[in-house]
Amino acid sequence: VQLLESGGDSVQPGGSLRLSCVASGFTFRKYYMTWVRQAPGKGLEWVSSIDYDGRRTWYEDSAKGRFAISRDNAKNTVYLQMSSLKSEDTALYFCATGGPNNWNNPGELRGQGTQVNVSS
């Protein structure tokens, strides 16, 4: 059972990145999926969630209009397309099972993270 994130990088403000998270060892299509992040010296912050088939999505206020979550159940992958990146988006980004209200519950899975650095 594993979630493996990738796509993190160092970019300038205003740039874009697409994060990917590949799931293995469980029935991906049966799970809501979520992206969370942890900025240096801060706790985990929920960013976005998506339902089983991608019909419903949710975003933290600062991500609305800039980030887009999507999934491909045939590839067991969830994505986070990030644009108009700001320095405050600098963080370690994790994908997790679960939705906006339960991603941090015991039993939900979380990956090891991928680092995003936004600076000039």
Coordinates of N, CA and C in Angstrom, one line a residue:
V1 N 0.9 -1.2 0.0 CA 0.0 0.0 0.0 C 0.9 1.2 0.0
Q2 N 0.7 2.1 -1.0 CA 1.7 3.2 -1.2 C 1.1 4.3 -1.9
L3 N 1.5 5.5 -1.6 CA 1.2 6.7 -2.4 C 2.6 7.3 -2.6
L4 N 2.9 7.6 -3.9 CA 4.2 8.1 -4.3 C 4.0 9.4 -5.1
E5 N 4.4 10.5 -4.5 CA 4.3 11.9 -5.1 C 5.5 12.2 -5.9
S6 N 5.3 13.0 -6.9 CA 6.4 13.5 -7.8 C 6.0 14.8 -8.4
G7 N 7.0 15.5 -9.0 CA 6.7 16.7 -9.7 C 7.1 18.0 -9.0
G8 N 7.5 17.9 -7.8 CA 8.0 19.1 -7.1 C 9.3 19.6 -7.7
D9 N 9.4 20.9 -7.5 CA 10.6 21.6 -8.1 C 10.7 23.0 -7.6
S10 N 11.8 23.6 -8.0 CA 12.0 25.1 -7.6 C 11.6 25.9 -8.8
V11 N 10.7 26.8 -8.6 CA 10.2 27.7 -9.6 C 10.1 29.1 -9.2
Q12 N 10.0 30.0 -10.1 CA 9.9 31.5 -9.8 C 8.4 31.8 -9.5
P13 N 8.2 32.9 -8.8 CA 6.8 33.3 -8.6 C 6.1 33.5 -9.9
G14 N 4.9 33.1 -10.0 CA 4.1 33.2 -11.2 C 4.2 31.9 -12.1
G15 N 5.1 31.0 -11.7 CA 5.3 29.8 -12.5 C 4.3 28.8 -12.2
S16 N 4.4 27.6 -12.9 CA 3.5 26.5 -12.8 C 4.2 25.2 -12.5
L17 N 3.5 24.3 -11.9 CA 4.0 22.9 -11.7 C 2.8 22.0 -11.7
R18 N 3.0 20.8 -12.1 CA 2.0 19.7 -11.9 C 2.6 18.6 -11.0
L19 N 1.9 18.4 -9.9 CA 2.3 17.3 -9.0 C 1.5 16.1 -9.4
S20 N 2.1 14.9 -9.2 CA 1.4 13.7 -9.5 C 1.6 12.8 -8.2
C21 N 0.6 11.9 -8.1 CA 0.6 11.0 -7.0 C 0.1 9.6 -7.5
V22 N 0.9 8.6 -7.5 CA 0.5 7.3 -8.0 C 0.3 6.4 -6.8
A23 N -0.9 5.8 -6.8 CA -1.3 4.9 -5.7 C -1.1 3.5 -6.1
S24 N -0.8 2.6 -5.1 CA -0.7 1.2 -5.4 C -1.1 0.5 -4.1
G25 N -1.6 -0.8 -4.4 CA -1.9 -1.6 -3.2 C -3.3 -1.5 -2.7
F26 N -4.1 -0.7 -3.3 CA -5.5 -0.6 -2.8 C -6.3 -0.1 -4.0
T27 N -7.6 -0.2 -3.9 CA -8.5 0.1 -5.0 C -8.7 1.6 -5.0
F28 N -7.9 2.2 -5.8 CA -7.8 3.7 -5.9 C -9.2 4.3 -6.2
R29 N -10.0 3.8 -7.1 CA -11.2 4.4 -7.5 C -12.2 4.5 -6.4
K30 N -12.0 3.8 -5.3 CA -13.0 3.8 -4.2 C -12.7 4.8 -3.2
Y31 N -11.7 5.6 -3.4 CA -11.2 6.6 -2.4 C -11.3 8.0 -2.9
Y32 N -11.9 8.9 -2.0 CA -11.6 10.3 -2.2 C -10.1 10.5 -2.1
M33 N -9.6 11.5 -2.7 CA -8.1 11.8 -2.6 C -7.9 13.3 -2.3
T34 N -6.9 13.6 -1.6 CA -6.6 14.9 -1.1 C -5.1 15.3 -1.2
W35 N -4.9 16.6 -1.5 CA -3.6 17.1 -1.4 C -3.5 18.0 -0.1
V36 N -2.4 17.8 0.6 CA -2.1 18.7 1.8 C -0.7 19.2 1.6
R37 N -0.3 20.2 2.4 CA 1.0 20.7 2.4 C 1.5 21.1 3.7
Q38 N 2.8 21.1 3.9 CA 3.4 21.6 5.1 C 4.5 22.6 4.8
A39 N 4.3 23.8 5.1 CA 5.3 24.8 5.0 C 6.4 24.7 6.1
P40 N 7.5 25.3 5.8 CA 8.6 25.2 6.9 C 8.1 25.8 8.2
G41 N 8.3 25.0 9.2 CA 7.9 25.4 10.6 C 6.4 25.5 10.9
K42 N 5.6 24.9 10.0 CA 4.2 25.0 10.2 C 3.6 23.6 10.2
G43 N 2.3 23.5 10.5 CA 1.6 22.2 10.5 C 1.0 21.9 9.1
L44 N 0.4 20.7 9.0 CA -0.2 20.3 7.8 C -1.4 21.2 7.5
E45 N -1.5 21.5 6.2 CA -2.6 22.4 5.7 C -3.3 21.7 4.6
W46 N -4.6 21.6 4.7 CA -5.4 21.0 3.6 C -5.4 21.9 2.4
V47 N -5.2 21.4 1.2 CA -5.2 22.2 0.0 C -6.4 21.9 -0.9
S48 N -6.6 20.6 -1.2 CA -7.7 20.3 -2.2 C -8.0 18.8 -2.1
S49 N -9.3 18.5 -2.5 CA -9.8 17.2 -2.5 C -10.6 16.9 -3.7
I50 N -10.7 15.6 -4.0 CA -11.5 15.2 -5.2 C -12.2 13.9 -4.8
D51 N -13.5 13.8 -5.4 CA -14.2 12.6 -5.0 C -13.8 11.4 -5.9
Y52 N -14.6 10.3 -5.9 CA -14.2 9.1 -6.5 C -13.9 9.2 -8.0
D53 N -14.8 9.9 -8.7 CA -14.6 10.0 -10.1 C -14.3 11.3 -10.7
G54 N -14.0 12.3 -9.8 CA -13.5 13.6 -10.2 C -14.7 14.6 -10.5
R55 N -15.9 14.2 -10.2 CA -17.0 15.1 -10.5 C -17.1 16.2 -9.5
R56 N -16.6 16.0 -8.3 CA -16.6 17.0 -7.3 C -15.2 17.3 -6.8
T57 N -14.9 18.6 -6.6 CA -13.6 19.0 -6.1 C -13.8 20.1 -5.1
W58 N -12.8 20.2 -4.2 CA -12.9 21.2 -3.1 C -11.5 21.9 -3.0
Y59 N -11.5 23.2 -2.7 CA -10.2 23.9 -2.6 C -10.2 24.8 -1.4
E60 N -9.0 24.9 -0.8 CA -8.7 25.9 0.2 C -8.8 27.2 -0.5
D61 N -9.2 28.3 0.2 CA -9.4 29.6 -0.4 C -8.2 30.1 -1.2
S62 N -7.0 29.9 -0.7 CA -5.9 30.5 -1.4 C -5.6 29.7 -2.7
A63 N -6.1 28.5 -2.8 CA -5.8 27.7 -4.0 C -6.9 27.9 -5.1
K64 N -8.0 28.4 -4.7 CA -9.1 28.6 -5.7 C -8.7 29.5 -6.8
G65 N -8.9 29.0 -8.1 CA -8.5 29.8 -9.2 C -7.1 29.6 -9.7
R66 N -6.3 29.0 -8.8 CA -4.9 28.8 -9.2 C -4.5 27.4 -9.3
F67 N -5.1 26.5 -8.5 CA -4.8 25.1 -8.5 C -6.0 24.3 -9.1
A68 N -5.7 23.2 -9.6 CA -6.7 22.3 -10.2 C -6.4 20.9 -9.8
I69 N -7.2 20.2 -9.1 CA -7.0 18.8 -8.8 C -7.8 17.9 -9.8
S70 N -7.2 16.8 -10.2 CA -7.8 15.9 -11.1 C -7.3 14.5 -10.8
R71 N -7.9 13.5 -11.4 CA -7.5 12.1 -11.2 C -7.8 11.3 -12.5
D72 N -7.0 10.3 -12.6 CA -7.1 9.3 -13.7 C -7.2 7.9 -13.0
N73 N -8.4 7.4 -12.9 CA -8.5 6.1 -12.2 C -7.9 5.0 -12.9
A74 N -7.8 5.1 -14.2 CA -7.1 4.0 -15.0 C -5.6 4.0 -14.7
K75 N -5.1 5.1 -14.3 CA -3.7 5.1 -14.0 C -3.4 5.2 -12.5
N76 N -4.5 5.1 -11.7 CA -4.3 5.2 -10.2 C -3.5 6.4 -9.8
T77 N -3.8 7.5 -10.4 CA -3.1 8.7 -10.2 C -4.0 9.9 -9.9
V78 N -3.5 10.8 -9.0 CA -4.2 12.0 -8.7 C -3.2 13.1 -9.0
Y79 N -3.6 14.2 -9.5 CA -2.8 15.3 -9.9 C -3.2 16.6 -9.2
L80 N -2.2 17.5 -9.1 CA -2.5 18.9 -8.7 C -1.7 19.8 -9.6
Q81 N -2.5 20.5 -10.5 CA -1.9 21.5 -11.4 C -1.9 22.8 -10.6
M82 N -0.7 23.4 -10.5 CA -0.6 24.6 -9.8 C -0.1 25.7 -10.7
S83 N -0.7 26.8 -10.7 CA -0.3 28.0 -11.5 C -0.3 29.2 -10.7
S84 N 0.3 30.3 -11.2 CA 0.4 31.6 -10.5 C 1.0 31.3 -9.1
L85 N 2.1 30.6 -9.1 CA 2.6 30.2 -7.8 C 3.2 31.4 -7.1
K86 N 3.1 31.4 -5.7 CA 3.5 32.4 -4.9 C 4.5 31.9 -3.9
S87 N 5.3 32.7 -3.3 CA 6.3 32.3 -2.3 C 5.7 31.5 -1.2
E88 N 4.4 31.9 -0.8 CA 3.8 31.2 0.3 C 3.3 29.9 -0.1
D89 N 3.4 29.5 -1.3 CA 3.1 28.1 -1.7 C 4.2 27.1 -1.5
T90 N 5.4 27.7 -1.1 CA 6.5 26.8 -0.8 C 6.2 25.9 0.4
A91 N 6.3 24.6 0.1 CA 6.0 23.6 1.1 C 6.3 22.2 0.6
L92 N 6.2 21.3 1.5 CA 6.2 19.9 1.2 C 4.8 19.4 0.9
Y93 N 4.5 18.9 -0.3 CA 3.2 18.6 -0.7 C 3.0 17.1 -0.6
F94 N 1.9 16.7 0.1 CA 1.6 15.3 0.2 C 0.2 15.0 -0.4
C95 N 0.1 13.8 -0.9 CA -1.2 13.3 -1.3 C -1.7 12.3 -0.2
A96 N -3.0 12.2 0.0 CA -3.5 11.4 1.0 C -4.9 10.8 0.6
T97 N -5.3 9.7 1.1 CA -6.6 9.2 0.9 C -7.5 10.0 1.8
G98 N -8.8 10.0 1.4 CA -9.8 10.8 2.2 C -10.2 12.1 1.6
G99 N -11.3 12.6 2.1 CA -11.8 13.9 1.6 C -11.4 15.0 2.5
P100 N -12.1 16.2 2.3 CA -11.7 17.4 3.0 C -11.9 17.4 4.5
N101 N -12.7 16.5 4.9 CA -13.0 16.4 6.4 C -12.4 15.2 7.1
N102 N -11.8 14.3 6.4 CA -11.3 13.1 7.1 C -10.0 12.6 6.6
W103 N -9.2 13.4 5.8 CA -7.9 13.0 5.3 C -7.0 12.8 6.4
N104 N -7.1 13.4 7.5 CA -6.2 13.2 8.6 C -6.6 12.2 9.7
N105 N -7.7 11.5 9.4 CA -8.2 10.5 10.3 C -7.2 9.3 10.4
P106 N -7.2 8.6 11.5 CA -6.4 7.4 11.6 C -6.8 6.4 10.5
G107 N -5.9 5.8 9.9 CA -6.2 4.8 8.9 C -6.1 5.3 7.5
E108 N -6.2 6.7 7.3 CA -6.0 7.2 6.0 C -4.5 7.2 5.6
L109 N -4.3 7.0 4.4 CA -2.9 6.9 3.9 C -2.3 8.3 3.5
R110 N -1.0 8.4 3.6 CA -0.4 9.7 3.2 C 1.0 9.3 2.6
G111 N 1.4 10.0 1.5 CA 2.7 9.7 0.9 C 3.8 10.4 1.7
Q112 N 5.0 10.3 1.0 CA 6.2 10.9 1.7 C 6.4 12.4 1.3
G113 N 5.7 12.8 0.3 CA 5.8 14.2 -0.1 C 6.7 14.5 -1.2
T114 N 6.4 15.7 -1.9 CA 7.3 16.2 -2.9 C 7.5 17.7 -2.6
Q115 N 8.7 18.2 -2.7 CA 9.0 19.6 -2.3 C 8.8 20.6 -3.4
V116 N 8.0 21.6 -3.1 CA 7.8 22.8 -4.0 C 8.5 24.0 -3.4
N117 N 9.3 24.6 -4.1 CA 10.0 25.9 -3.7 C 9.7 27.0 -4.7
V118 N 9.1 28.1 -4.2 CA 8.8 29.2 -5.0 C 9.6 30.4 -4.6
S119 N 10.5 30.8 -5.4 CA 11.4 32.0 -5.0 C 12.0 32.5 -6.3
S120 N 12.4 33.8 -6.2 CA 13.0 34.5 -7.3 C 14.5 34.5 -7.1

